[in-house]
Amino acid sequence: MRVPFPEPGPSSDVPALFLTYLDYYRDTVADRVAGLTDAQARTALVPSGWTPVELVKHLAFMERRWLVWGFLGEPVPDPWGDQVADRWHVAADETVADLVAALHRGGRRTREIVEATPPDTPAALGGRFTDAARRPTLTAILFHVLQEYARHAGHLDIVRELADGRTGE
């Protein structure tokens, strides 16, 4: 069952709102690649040349880069592993299912971080951020991650319609 669109309401719980919207957009991304054949998932339909499976991998790595490596400052293996020569890349043995599962694992980790941390907490030094004066807060990072998901979910809407005519809401 799809995560319903989070209609605006009276809540002022900013962390909960971020998590609700991130869950929605993560689910939307997974839905847009569900049912594509492997060939469709690996075919570029836009002039910039990215494929749906590359975009899914990018989002999984992006969320980990910003929250685990960036905010927590934890070492992660190959934080830029979604790219080769400044282009998104997916190896032949990486499947859409595996990458969607990675997307959802990342979402669970994001939830753990957000639920355990005040939103005005600055990112740790180390990892992605090394200048104490330029460390973003958890709120700033969540804004960035949310806009990445929303923008790329829209891109997938277009590519899915081009691939097989299926449209989003």
mmCIF file of C-alpha atoms in Angstrom:
data_model
loop_
_atom_site.group_PDB
_atom_site.id
_atom_site.type_symbol
_atom_site.label_atom_id
_atom_site.label_comp_id
_atom_site.label_asym_id
_atom_site.label_seq_id
_atom_site.Cartn_x
_atom_site.Cartn_y
_atom_site.Cartn_z
ATOM 1 C CA MET A 1 0.000 0.000 0.000
ATOM 2 C CA ARG A 2 1.305 3.466 -0.929
ATOM 3 C CA VAL A 3 2.217 6.043 1.672
ATOM 4 C CA PRO A 4 -0.531 8.696 1.410
ATOM 5 C CA PHE A 5 0.318 12.253 0.428
ATOM 6 C CA PRO A 6 0.937 14.205 3.649
ATOM 7 C CA GLU A 7 -1.709 16.907 3.470
ATOM 8 C CA PRO A 8 -0.706 20.026 5.406
ATOM 9 C CA GLY A 9 -2.288 20.250 8.821
ATOM 10 C CA PRO A 10 -1.913 21.912 12.188
ATOM 11 C CA SER A 11 1.282 20.097 13.229
ATOM 12 C CA SER A 12 4.301 22.197 14.171
ATOM 13 C CA ASP A 13 6.453 19.136 14.870
ATOM 14 C CA VAL A 14 9.118 19.900 12.258
ATOM 15 C CA PRO A 15 11.092 16.641 12.628
ATOM 16 C CA ALA A 16 7.916 14.578 12.262
ATOM 17 C CA LEU A 17 6.891 16.607 9.209
ATOM 18 C CA PHE A 18 10.270 15.998 7.566
ATOM 19 C CA LEU A 19 10.004 12.268 8.239
ATOM 20 C CA THR A 20 6.452 12.113 6.894
ATOM 21 C CA TYR A 21 7.351 13.904 3.666
ATOM 22 C CA LEU A 22 10.578 11.938 3.210
ATOM 23 C CA ASP A 23 8.669 8.663 3.649
ATOM 24 C CA TYR A 24 6.138 9.821 1.068
ATOM 25 C CA TYR A 25 8.731 10.806 -1.532
ATOM 26 C CA ARG A 26 10.867 7.711 -0.916
ATOM 27 C CA ASP A 27 7.753 5.599 -1.479
ATOM 28 C CA THR A 28 6.905 7.621 -4.596
ATOM 29 C CA VAL A 29 10.357 6.944 -6.050
ATOM 30 C CA ALA A 30 9.993 3.218 -5.344
ATOM 31 C CA ASP A 31 6.532 3.242 -6.920
ATOM 32 C CA ARG A 32 7.757 4.970 -10.090
ATOM 33 C CA VAL A 33 10.324 2.243 -10.790
ATOM 34 C CA ALA A 34 8.056 -0.640 -9.709
ATOM 35 C CA GLY A 35 7.023 -2.736 -12.684
ATOM 36 C CA LEU A 36 9.665 -1.426 -15.064
ATOM 37 C CA THR A 37 11.541 -4.125 -16.902
ATOM 38 C CA ASP A 38 15.281 -4.224 -16.360
ATOM 39 C CA ALA A 39 15.743 -2.781 -19.841
ATOM 40 C CA GLN A 40 13.347 0.097 -19.100
ATOM 41 C CA ALA A 41 15.033 0.818 -15.757
ATOM 42 C CA ARG A 42 18.432 0.978 -17.486
ATOM 43 C CA THR A 43 17.375 3.046 -20.500
ATOM 44 C CA ALA A 44 17.900 6.800 -20.616
ATOM 45 C CA LEU A 45 14.849 8.620 -21.969
ATOM 46 C CA VAL A 46 15.995 12.183 -21.350
ATOM 47 C CA PRO A 47 18.801 14.089 -23.105
ATOM 48 C CA SER A 48 20.914 14.330 -19.926
ATOM 49 C CA GLY A 49 21.324 10.551 -20.142
ATOM 50 C CA TRP A 50 20.432 9.303 -16.663
ATOM 51 C CA THR A 51 18.404 6.149 -16.182
ATOM 52 C CA PRO A 52 15.722 5.393 -13.570
ATOM 53 C CA VAL A 53 17.916 2.876 -11.767
ATOM 54 C CA GLU A 54 20.775 5.394 -11.637
ATOM 55 C CA LEU A 55 18.478 7.959 -10.059
ATOM 56 C CA VAL A 56 17.353 5.486 -7.380
ATOM 57 C CA LYS A 57 20.968 4.673 -6.534
ATOM 58 C CA HIS A 58 21.811 8.381 -6.452
ATOM 59 C CA LEU A 59 19.036 9.040 -3.931
ATOM 60 C CA ALA A 60 20.161 6.201 -1.650
ATOM 61 C CA PHE A 61 23.740 7.482 -1.683
ATOM 62 C CA MET A 62 22.664 11.127 -1.383
ATOM 63 C CA GLU A 63 20.667 10.453 1.792
ATOM 64 C CA ARG A 64 23.548 8.499 3.330
ATOM 65 C CA ARG A 65 26.074 11.200 2.336
ATOM 66 C CA TRP A 66 24.069 13.937 4.015
ATOM 67 C CA LEU A 67 22.863 12.159 7.149
ATOM 68 C CA VAL A 68 25.313 9.399 8.049
ATOM 69 C CA TRP A 69 28.603 10.692 6.628
ATOM 70 C CA GLY A 70 27.581 14.342 6.786
ATOM 71 C CA PHE A 71 25.451 14.918 9.871
ATOM 72 C CA LEU A 72 26.782 12.104 12.066
ATOM 73 C CA GLY A 73 30.323 12.258 10.689
ATOM 74 C CA GLU A 74 30.462 8.460 10.514
ATOM 75 C CA PRO A 75 32.774 6.880 7.970
ATOM 76 C CA VAL A 76 30.893 5.260 5.117
ATOM 77 C CA PRO A 77 32.349 3.081 2.388
ATOM 78 C CA ASP A 78 32.655 5.008 -0.864
ATOM 79 C CA PRO A 79 30.356 7.978 -0.119
ATOM 80 C CA TRP A 80 30.349 8.898 -3.827
ATOM 81 C CA GLY A 81 29.818 5.305 -5.013
ATOM 82 C CA ASP A 82 26.817 6.333 -7.110
ATOM 83 C CA GLN A 83 29.152 8.146 -9.503
ATOM 84 C CA VAL A 84 31.873 7.302 -11.982
ATOM 85 C CA ALA A 85 33.623 10.145 -13.796
ATOM 86 C CA ASP A 86 31.042 12.649 -12.460
ATOM 87 C CA ARG A 87 28.077 10.648 -13.850
ATOM 88 C CA TRP A 88 25.617 8.456 -12.007
ATOM 89 C CA HIS A 89 26.515 4.816 -12.454
ATOM 90 C CA VAL A 90 24.929 1.447 -11.702
ATOM 91 C CA ALA A 91 26.836 -1.784 -12.202
ATOM 92 C CA ALA A 92 25.248 -4.576 -14.250
ATOM 93 C CA ASP A 93 24.801 -6.759 -11.156
ATOM 94 C CA GLU A 94 22.918 -4.080 -9.165
ATOM 95 C CA THR A 95 19.164 -4.579 -9.382
ATOM 96 C CA VAL A 96 16.300 -2.150 -9.011
ATOM 97 C CA ALA A 97 15.010 -4.258 -6.103
ATOM 98 C CA ASP A 98 18.353 -4.099 -4.311
ATOM 99 C CA LEU A 99 18.608 -0.344 -4.787
ATOM 100 C CA VAL A 100 15.026 0.263 -3.628
ATOM 101 C CA ALA A 101 15.793 -1.862 -0.552
ATOM 102 C CA ALA A 102 18.879 0.319 0.066
ATOM 103 C CA LEU A 103 16.687 3.405 -0.270
ATOM 104 C CA HIS A 104 14.328 2.089 2.420
ATOM 105 C CA ARG A 105 17.215 1.045 4.720
ATOM 106 C CA GLY A 106 18.544 4.575 4.415
ATOM 107 C CA GLY A 107 15.120 5.917 5.310
ATOM 108 C CA ARG A 108 15.036 3.818 8.467
ATOM 109 C CA ARG A 109 18.474 5.146 9.441
ATOM 110 C CA THR A 110 17.327 8.711 8.764
ATOM 111 C CA ARG A 111 14.314 8.140 11.021
ATOM 112 C CA GLU A 112 16.582 6.895 13.834
ATOM 113 C CA ILE A 113 18.803 9.967 13.497
ATOM 114 C CA VAL A 114 15.946 12.466 13.375
ATOM 115 C CA GLU A 115 14.006 10.919 16.249
ATOM 116 C CA ALA A 116 17.099 10.964 18.486
ATOM 117 C CA THR A 117 18.369 14.466 17.690
ATOM 118 C CA PRO A 118 17.138 18.034 18.252
ATOM 119 C CA PRO A 119 16.662 19.681 14.837
ATOM 120 C CA ASP A 120 18.974 22.630 15.593
ATOM 121 C CA THR A 121 21.944 20.329 16.243
ATOM 122 C CA PRO A 122 24.912 21.111 13.990
ATOM 123 C CA ALA A 123 26.529 18.377 11.922
ATOM 124 C CA ALA A 124 29.525 16.611 13.406
ATOM 125 C CA LEU A 125 33.009 17.554 12.341
ATOM 126 C CA GLY A 126 34.797 14.903 10.352
ATOM 127 C CA GLY A 127 33.092 13.004 7.563
ATOM 128 C CA ARG A 128 31.660 15.463 5.071
ATOM 129 C CA PHE A 129 32.091 18.622 7.141
ATOM 130 C CA THR A 130 35.457 19.841 8.391
ATOM 131 C CA ASP A 131 34.854 23.572 8.993
ATOM 132 C CA ALA A 132 33.094 24.205 12.309
ATOM 133 C CA ALA A 133 31.780 27.572 11.114
ATOM 134 C CA ARG A 134 30.076 26.051 8.053
ATOM 135 C CA ARG A 135 28.421 22.975 9.574
ATOM 136 C CA PRO A 136 24.727 22.802 8.675
ATOM 137 C CA THR A 137 22.112 21.918 11.264
ATOM 138 C CA LEU A 138 20.011 18.795 11.041
ATOM 139 C CA THR A 139 17.092 20.967 9.875
ATOM 140 C CA ALA A 140 19.131 22.453 7.025
ATOM 141 C CA ILE A 141 20.273 18.994 5.950
ATOM 142 C CA LEU A 142 16.713 17.670 6.040
ATOM 143 C CA PHE A 143 15.537 20.557 3.858
ATOM 144 C CA HIS A 144 18.216 19.672 1.335
ATOM 145 C CA VAL A 145 17.427 15.943 1.357
ATOM 146 C CA LEU A 146 13.686 16.615 1.026
ATOM 147 C CA GLN A 147 14.161 18.895 -1.980
ATOM 148 C CA GLU A 148 16.371 16.257 -3.643
ATOM 149 C CA TYR A 149 13.660 13.641 -3.202
ATOM 150 C CA ALA A 150 10.841 15.909 -4.377
ATOM 151 C CA ARG A 151 12.747 17.108 -7.452
ATOM 152 C CA HIS A 152 13.872 13.643 -8.479
ATOM 153 C CA ALA A 153 10.450 12.089 -7.860
ATOM 154 C CA GLY A 154 9.145 14.602 -10.413
ATOM 155 C CA HIS A 155 11.872 13.574 -12.830
ATOM 156 C CA LEU A 156 10.827 9.946 -12.421
ATOM 157 C CA ASP A 157 7.188 10.888 -13.093
ATOM 158 C CA ILE A 158 8.234 12.191 -16.495
ATOM 159 C CA VAL A 159 10.534 9.288 -17.325
ATOM 160 C CA ARG A 160 7.920 6.727 -16.308
ATOM 161 C CA GLU A 161 5.354 8.373 -18.563
ATOM 162 C CA LEU A 162 7.844 8.305 -21.424
ATOM 163 C CA ALA A 163 8.717 4.640 -20.737
ATOM 164 C CA ASP A 164 5.240 3.150 -20.695
ATOM 165 C CA GLY A 165 2.608 5.872 -20.409
ATOM 166 C CA ARG A 166 2.021 5.392 -16.669
ATOM 167 C CA THR A 167 1.440 8.687 -14.891
ATOM 168 C CA GLY A 168 1.664 9.704 -11.257
ATOM 169 C CA GLU A 169 -1.051 11.473 -9.390
#
